[in-house]
């Protein structure tokens, strides 16, 4: 099986920013709504998730964010993180995360891992708990 066999589509696109409030206002002006604001305490990093229809953007503070094409990652909605991770290892994908990691996002948290694509793109497999 492939890691994608345990996913059902895109979950979000990660866009770093050097000014979170400006980014939120920009996307709100496009019709997006903030659906979650949180913080990653270990990094002292503020995060916002914004949604328009079935598109969700995760934007977060990163001081080196500004460059052409500054999309940091594409996250796939994972249905079974353990099996997807095992499949990624079996296919010998380069895992960039520290195995399966967890964050206290949403109501019950998330578990995720990140692999590197052939163009150094980051593909996140993310399962909401």
Short mmCIF file of N, CA and C in Angstrom, two decimals:
data_model
loop_
_atom_site.label_atom_id
_atom_site.label_comp_id
_atom_site.label_asym_id
_atom_site.label_seq_id
_atom_site.Cartn_x
_atom_site.Cartn_y
_atom_site.Cartn_z
N UNK A 1 0.83 -1.19 0.00
CA UNK A 1 0.00 0.00 0.00
C UNK A 1 0.87 1.25 0.00
N UNK A 2 0.32 2.33 -0.51
CA UNK A 2 1.02 3.63 -0.50
C UNK A 2 0.54 4.45 0.69
N UNK A 3 1.31 5.46 1.12
CA UNK A 3 0.83 6.32 2.21
C UNK A 3 -0.50 6.99 1.86
N UNK A 4 -0.67 7.37 0.59
CA UNK A 4 -1.90 8.04 0.16
C UNK A 4 -3.13 7.16 0.24
N UNK A 5 -2.94 5.85 0.33
CA UNK A 5 -4.09 4.96 0.46
C UNK A 5 -4.81 5.17 1.79
N UNK A 6 -4.16 5.82 2.73
CA UNK A 6 -4.74 6.06 4.05
C UNK A 6 -5.19 7.51 4.21
N UNK A 7 -5.38 8.21 3.07
CA UNK A 7 -5.80 9.60 3.08
C UNK A 7 -7.03 9.77 2.21
N UNK A 8 -7.78 10.85 2.44
CA UNK A 8 -8.96 11.08 1.61
C UNK A 8 -8.99 12.46 0.96
N UNK A 9 -7.85 13.11 0.85
CA UNK A 9 -7.78 14.39 0.17
C UNK A 9 -6.93 15.39 0.92
N UNK A 10 -6.97 16.62 0.45
CA UNK A 10 -6.15 17.66 1.07
C UNK A 10 -6.81 18.13 2.36
N UNK A 11 -5.99 18.38 3.38
CA UNK A 11 -6.51 18.91 4.64
C UNK A 11 -6.26 20.40 4.74
N UNK A 12 -5.03 20.84 4.45
CA UNK A 12 -4.72 22.27 4.47
C UNK A 12 -3.42 22.53 3.72
N UNK A 13 -3.19 23.81 3.45
CA UNK A 13 -1.94 24.27 2.84
C UNK A 13 -1.28 25.21 3.84
N UNK A 14 0.00 24.99 4.12
CA UNK A 14 0.72 25.79 5.11
C UNK A 14 1.46 26.95 4.46
N UNK A 15 1.13 28.17 4.89
CA UNK A 15 1.76 29.36 4.35
C UNK A 15 2.39 30.16 5.49
N UNK A 16 3.72 30.24 5.52
CA UNK A 16 4.37 31.04 6.56
C UNK A 16 4.17 32.54 6.30
N UNK A 17 4.25 33.32 7.38
CA UNK A 17 4.08 34.76 7.27
C UNK A 17 5.01 35.47 8.25
N UNK A 18 5.40 36.68 7.92
CA UNK A 18 6.17 37.47 8.88
C UNK A 18 5.26 38.44 9.63
N UNK A 19 3.96 38.45 9.30
CA UNK A 19 2.99 39.31 10.00
C UNK A 19 1.63 38.62 9.97
N UNK A 20 1.32 37.89 11.03
CA UNK A 20 0.11 37.06 11.08
C UNK A 20 -1.16 37.89 10.88
N UNK A 21 -1.27 39.03 11.57
CA UNK A 21 -2.52 39.81 11.47
C UNK A 21 -2.76 40.32 10.05
N UNK A 22 -1.72 40.77 9.36
CA UNK A 22 -1.89 41.22 7.98
C UNK A 22 -2.35 40.07 7.09
N UNK A 23 -1.79 38.90 7.30
CA UNK A 23 -2.17 37.73 6.50
C UNK A 23 -3.62 37.35 6.76
N UNK A 24 -4.01 37.36 8.03
CA UNK A 24 -5.41 37.05 8.36
C UNK A 24 -6.35 38.04 7.68
N UNK A 25 -6.05 39.32 7.78
CA UNK A 25 -6.91 40.34 7.17
C UNK A 25 -6.97 40.18 5.65
N UNK A 26 -5.84 39.88 5.03
CA UNK A 26 -5.82 39.68 3.57
C UNK A 26 -6.79 38.55 3.18
N UNK A 27 -6.67 37.41 3.85
CA UNK A 27 -7.53 36.28 3.49
C UNK A 27 -8.98 36.51 3.90
N UNK A 28 -9.22 37.23 4.98
CA UNK A 28 -10.60 37.59 5.33
C UNK A 28 -11.21 38.47 4.25
N UNK A 29 -10.41 39.38 3.70
CA UNK A 29 -10.91 40.23 2.62
C UNK A 29 -11.26 39.42 1.37
N UNK A 30 -10.65 38.24 1.23
CA UNK A 30 -10.98 37.35 0.11
C UNK A 30 -12.19 36.48 0.40
N UNK A 31 -12.69 36.53 1.64
CA UNK A 31 -13.86 35.74 2.00
C UNK A 31 -13.59 34.58 2.95
N UNK A 32 -12.33 34.37 3.33
CA UNK A 32 -11.99 33.31 4.27
C UNK A 32 -12.47 33.69 5.67
N UNK A 33 -12.72 32.68 6.50
CA UNK A 33 -13.07 32.89 7.91
C UNK A 33 -12.06 32.18 8.78
N UNK A 34 -11.67 32.82 9.87
CA UNK A 34 -10.77 32.18 10.84
C UNK A 34 -11.56 31.08 11.54
N UNK A 35 -11.03 29.85 11.50
CA UNK A 35 -11.70 28.74 12.17
C UNK A 35 -10.93 28.25 13.39
N UNK A 36 -9.67 28.68 13.53
CA UNK A 36 -8.89 28.34 14.72
C UNK A 36 -7.70 29.28 14.82
N UNK A 37 -7.47 29.78 16.03
CA UNK A 37 -6.24 30.52 16.34
C UNK A 37 -5.62 29.80 17.52
N UNK A 38 -4.31 29.56 17.41
CA UNK A 38 -3.62 28.83 18.46
C UNK A 38 -2.16 29.23 18.48
N UNK A 39 -1.38 28.53 19.28
CA UNK A 39 0.04 28.82 19.41
C UNK A 39 0.79 27.52 19.59
N UNK A 40 1.99 27.44 19.04
CA UNK A 40 2.90 26.33 19.30
C UNK A 40 3.86 26.83 20.36
N UNK A 41 3.63 26.47 21.63
CA UNK A 41 4.41 27.07 22.72
C UNK A 41 5.91 26.84 22.61
N UNK A 42 6.33 25.66 22.14
CA UNK A 42 7.76 25.36 22.05
C UNK A 42 8.49 26.33 21.13
N UNK A 43 7.78 26.83 20.13
CA UNK A 43 8.38 27.76 19.16
C UNK A 43 7.91 29.19 19.37
N UNK A 44 7.01 29.40 20.36
CA UNK A 44 6.38 30.70 20.56
C UNK A 44 5.85 31.23 19.23
N UNK A 45 5.13 30.35 18.53
CA UNK A 45 4.69 30.62 17.16
C UNK A 45 3.17 30.67 17.11
N UNK A 46 2.62 31.84 16.73
CA UNK A 46 1.18 31.98 16.58
C UNK A 46 0.74 31.39 15.25
N UNK A 47 -0.44 30.76 15.27
CA UNK A 47 -0.95 30.02 14.12
C UNK A 47 -2.43 30.37 13.94
N UNK A 48 -2.86 30.46 12.69
CA UNK A 48 -4.28 30.65 12.38
C UNK A 48 -4.66 29.74 11.22
N UNK A 49 -5.82 29.13 11.33
CA UNK A 49 -6.40 28.36 10.24
C UNK A 49 -7.57 29.16 9.70
N UNK A 50 -7.60 29.34 8.36
CA UNK A 50 -8.66 30.09 7.70
C UNK A 50 -9.30 29.20 6.64
N UNK A 51 -10.62 29.33 6.48
CA UNK A 51 -11.33 28.44 5.55
C UNK A 51 -12.22 29.23 4.61
N UNK A 52 -12.23 28.78 3.35
CA UNK A 52 -13.16 29.26 2.34
C UNK A 52 -13.64 28.02 1.60
N UNK A 53 -14.90 27.66 1.79
CA UNK A 53 -15.41 26.43 1.19
C UNK A 53 -14.63 25.24 1.72
N UNK A 54 -14.09 24.43 0.82
CA UNK A 54 -13.33 23.25 1.25
C UNK A 54 -11.81 23.50 1.28
N UNK A 55 -11.39 24.76 1.14
CA UNK A 55 -9.97 25.10 1.19
C UNK A 55 -9.61 25.66 2.57
N UNK A 56 -8.62 25.06 3.21
CA UNK A 56 -8.15 25.53 4.51
C UNK A 56 -6.68 25.93 4.37
N UNK A 57 -6.35 27.10 4.88
CA UNK A 57 -4.97 27.59 4.91
C UNK A 57 -4.53 27.66 6.37
N UNK A 58 -3.37 27.09 6.64
CA UNK A 58 -2.73 27.27 7.94
C UNK A 58 -1.64 28.31 7.74
N UNK A 59 -1.75 29.43 8.42
CA UNK A 59 -0.72 30.44 8.34
C UNK A 59 -0.09 30.61 9.71
N UNK A 60 1.21 30.77 9.72
CA UNK A 60 1.94 30.80 10.99
C UNK A 60 3.15 31.71 10.86
N UNK A 61 3.54 32.27 12.00
CA UNK A 61 4.66 33.21 12.02
C UNK A 61 5.98 32.50 11.80
N UNK A 62 6.72 33.00 10.82
CA UNK A 62 8.04 32.47 10.51
C UNK A 62 8.86 33.63 9.96
N UNK A 63 9.91 34.03 10.65
CA UNK A 63 10.66 35.22 10.24
C UNK A 63 11.32 35.13 8.87
N UNK A 64 11.48 33.95 8.32
CA UNK A 64 12.09 33.82 6.99
C UNK A 64 11.04 33.47 5.94
N UNK A 65 9.83 33.96 6.13
CA UNK A 65 8.71 33.54 5.30
C UNK A 65 8.68 34.16 3.91
N UNK A 66 9.20 35.35 3.74
CA UNK A 66 8.96 36.06 2.50
C UNK A 66 9.93 35.66 1.40
N UNK A 67 9.39 34.91 0.45
CA UNK A 67 10.11 34.55 -0.77
C UNK A 67 9.05 34.16 -1.79
N UNK A 68 9.41 34.15 -3.05
CA UNK A 68 8.46 33.74 -4.08
C UNK A 68 7.98 32.33 -3.80
N UNK A 69 6.68 32.12 -3.93
CA UNK A 69 6.13 30.79 -3.76
C UNK A 69 6.26 30.25 -2.35
N UNK A 70 6.02 31.07 -1.35
CA UNK A 70 6.29 30.66 0.02
C UNK A 70 5.17 29.79 0.62
N UNK A 71 4.86 28.70 -0.06
CA UNK A 71 4.02 27.67 0.53
C UNK A 71 4.97 26.67 1.15
N UNK A 72 4.79 26.41 2.43
CA UNK A 72 5.71 25.54 3.15
C UNK A 72 5.35 24.08 3.02
N UNK A 73 4.05 23.76 3.06
CA UNK A 73 3.67 22.35 2.99
C UNK A 73 2.23 22.19 2.51
N UNK A 74 1.96 21.00 2.01
CA UNK A 74 0.60 20.58 1.66
C UNK A 74 0.29 19.43 2.59
N UNK A 75 -0.82 19.52 3.32
CA UNK A 75 -1.19 18.47 4.27
C UNK A 75 -2.34 17.64 3.72
N UNK A 76 -2.15 16.34 3.73
CA UNK A 76 -3.19 15.41 3.33
C UNK A 76 -3.95 14.96 4.56
N UNK A 77 -5.26 14.84 4.44
CA UNK A 77 -6.10 14.39 5.54
C UNK A 77 -5.95 12.89 5.70
N UNK A 78 -5.29 12.48 6.76
CA UNK A 78 -4.94 11.09 6.97
C UNK A 78 -6.00 10.40 7.83
N UNK A 79 -6.40 9.20 7.43
CA UNK A 79 -7.40 8.43 8.16
C UNK A 79 -6.76 7.43 9.12
N UNK A 80 -5.54 7.00 8.84
CA UNK A 80 -4.82 6.06 9.71
C UNK A 80 -3.34 6.42 9.67
N UNK A 81 -2.92 7.25 10.60
CA UNK A 81 -1.56 7.80 10.60
C UNK A 81 -0.50 6.71 10.75
N UNK A 82 -0.77 5.72 11.56
CA UNK A 82 0.19 4.64 11.78
C UNK A 82 0.45 3.86 10.48
N UNK A 83 -0.61 3.50 9.78
CA UNK A 83 -0.45 2.73 8.54
C UNK A 83 0.19 3.58 7.44
N UNK A 84 -0.18 4.86 7.38
CA UNK A 84 0.42 5.75 6.38
C UNK A 84 1.92 5.91 6.64
N UNK A 85 2.29 6.03 7.92
CA UNK A 85 3.70 6.17 8.27
C UNK A 85 4.47 4.90 7.91
N UNK A 86 3.91 3.76 8.22
CA UNK A 86 4.55 2.48 7.88
C UNK A 86 4.73 2.36 6.37
N UNK A 87 3.72 2.76 5.61
CA UNK A 87 3.81 2.70 4.14
C UNK A 87 4.89 3.65 3.63
N UNK A 88 4.99 4.85 4.22
CA UNK A 88 6.03 5.80 3.80
C UNK A 88 7.42 5.24 4.06
N UNK A 89 7.59 4.59 5.21
CA UNK A 89 8.88 3.98 5.52
C UNK A 89 9.19 2.83 4.57
N UNK A 90 8.17 2.01 4.28
CA UNK A 90 8.36 0.88 3.36
C UNK A 90 8.77 1.36 1.97
N UNK A 91 8.26 2.52 1.56
CA UNK A 91 8.62 3.06 0.25
C UNK A 91 9.91 3.89 0.31
N UNK A 92 10.52 3.94 1.47
CA UNK A 92 11.80 4.62 1.68
C UNK A 92 11.75 6.12 1.41
N UNK A 93 10.59 6.74 1.75
CA UNK A 93 10.49 8.20 1.64
C UNK A 93 11.36 8.84 2.72
N UNK A 94 11.91 9.99 2.42
CA UNK A 94 12.68 10.74 3.40
C UNK A 94 11.71 11.41 4.36
N UNK A 95 11.72 10.97 5.62
CA UNK A 95 10.85 11.53 6.64
C UNK A 95 11.57 12.72 7.28
N UNK A 96 10.95 13.90 7.22
CA UNK A 96 11.55 15.11 7.74
C UNK A 96 11.18 15.36 9.20
N UNK A 97 10.05 14.84 9.63
CA UNK A 97 9.61 15.03 11.02
C UNK A 97 10.32 14.01 11.91
N UNK A 98 10.15 14.19 13.19
CA UNK A 98 10.71 13.26 14.16
C UNK A 98 9.70 12.12 14.35
N UNK A 99 9.59 11.26 13.35
CA UNK A 99 8.58 10.20 13.38
C UNK A 99 7.19 10.81 13.31
N UNK A 100 6.24 10.16 13.98
CA UNK A 100 4.89 10.70 14.07
C UNK A 100 4.88 11.66 15.26
N UNK A 101 4.55 12.91 14.98
CA UNK A 101 4.53 13.95 16.02
C UNK A 101 3.09 14.30 16.37
N UNK A 102 2.92 15.10 17.41
CA UNK A 102 1.58 15.51 17.86
C UNK A 102 1.59 16.98 18.24
N UNK A 103 0.44 17.62 18.03
CA UNK A 103 0.22 19.00 18.47
C UNK A 103 -1.18 19.09 19.07
N UNK A 104 -1.37 20.04 19.97
CA UNK A 104 -2.66 20.23 20.62
C UNK A 104 -3.58 21.13 19.81
N UNK A 105 -3.66 20.91 18.51
CA UNK A 105 -4.55 21.69 17.66
C UNK A 105 -5.93 21.04 17.67
N UNK A 106 -6.95 21.85 17.40
CA UNK A 106 -8.34 21.41 17.34
C UNK A 106 -8.78 20.89 18.71
N UNK A 107 -9.87 20.20 18.76
CA UNK A 107 -10.43 19.80 20.06
C UNK A 107 -9.60 18.73 20.76
N UNK A 108 -9.14 17.74 20.01
CA UNK A 108 -8.45 16.61 20.63
C UNK A 108 -7.01 16.44 20.15
N UNK A 109 -6.53 17.37 19.36
CA UNK A 109 -5.15 17.30 18.89
C UNK A 109 -5.03 16.68 17.51
N UNK A 110 -3.80 16.66 17.00
CA UNK A 110 -3.49 16.05 15.71
C UNK A 110 -2.22 15.23 15.86
N UNK A 111 -2.09 14.24 15.00
CA UNK A 111 -0.84 13.49 14.85
C UNK A 111 -0.46 13.62 13.39
N UNK A 112 0.84 13.76 13.13
CA UNK A 112 1.27 14.01 11.76
C UNK A 112 2.72 13.57 11.56
N UNK A 113 3.07 13.39 10.29
CA UNK A 113 4.47 13.25 9.89
C UNK A 113 4.64 13.93 8.55
N UNK A 114 5.88 14.26 8.23
CA UNK A 114 6.18 15.01 7.01
C UNK A 114 7.25 14.27 6.22
N UNK A 115 7.01 14.15 4.92
CA UNK A 115 8.02 13.57 4.03
C UNK A 115 8.46 14.64 3.03
N UNK A 116 9.60 14.41 2.40
CA UNK A 116 10.10 15.32 1.38
C UNK A 116 9.82 14.76 0.00
N UNK A 117 9.30 15.63 -0.87
CA UNK A 117 9.07 15.25 -2.25
C UNK A 117 10.32 15.45 -3.09
N UNK A 118 10.25 15.12 -4.37
CA UNK A 118 11.43 15.17 -5.23
C UNK A 118 11.95 16.59 -5.49
N UNK A 119 11.12 17.60 -5.23
CA UNK A 119 11.53 19.00 -5.44
C UNK A 119 11.72 19.72 -4.11
N UNK A 120 11.95 18.93 -3.07
CA UNK A 120 12.10 19.42 -1.69
C UNK A 120 10.81 19.99 -1.13
N UNK A 121 9.68 19.67 -1.77
CA UNK A 121 8.40 20.07 -1.20
C UNK A 121 8.11 19.19 0.02
N UNK A 122 7.35 19.74 0.94
CA UNK A 122 7.02 19.03 2.17
C UNK A 122 5.57 18.56 2.09
N UNK A 123 5.38 17.24 2.24
CA UNK A 123 4.05 16.65 2.23
C UNK A 123 3.77 16.17 3.66
N UNK A 124 2.74 16.75 4.27
CA UNK A 124 2.37 16.39 5.63
C UNK A 124 1.17 15.43 5.58
N UNK A 125 1.27 14.36 6.33
CA UNK A 125 0.15 13.44 6.53
C UNK A 125 -0.37 13.77 7.93
N UNK A 126 -1.62 14.23 8.02
CA UNK A 126 -2.14 14.78 9.28
C UNK A 126 -3.47 14.13 9.63
N UNK A 127 -3.56 13.60 10.83
CA UNK A 127 -4.80 12.99 11.29
C UNK A 127 -5.31 13.75 12.51
N UNK A 128 -6.52 14.32 12.35
CA UNK A 128 -7.17 14.95 13.51
C UNK A 128 -7.67 13.86 14.43
N UNK A 129 -7.46 14.01 15.72
CA UNK A 129 -7.88 13.01 16.69
C UNK A 129 -9.27 13.30 17.21
#
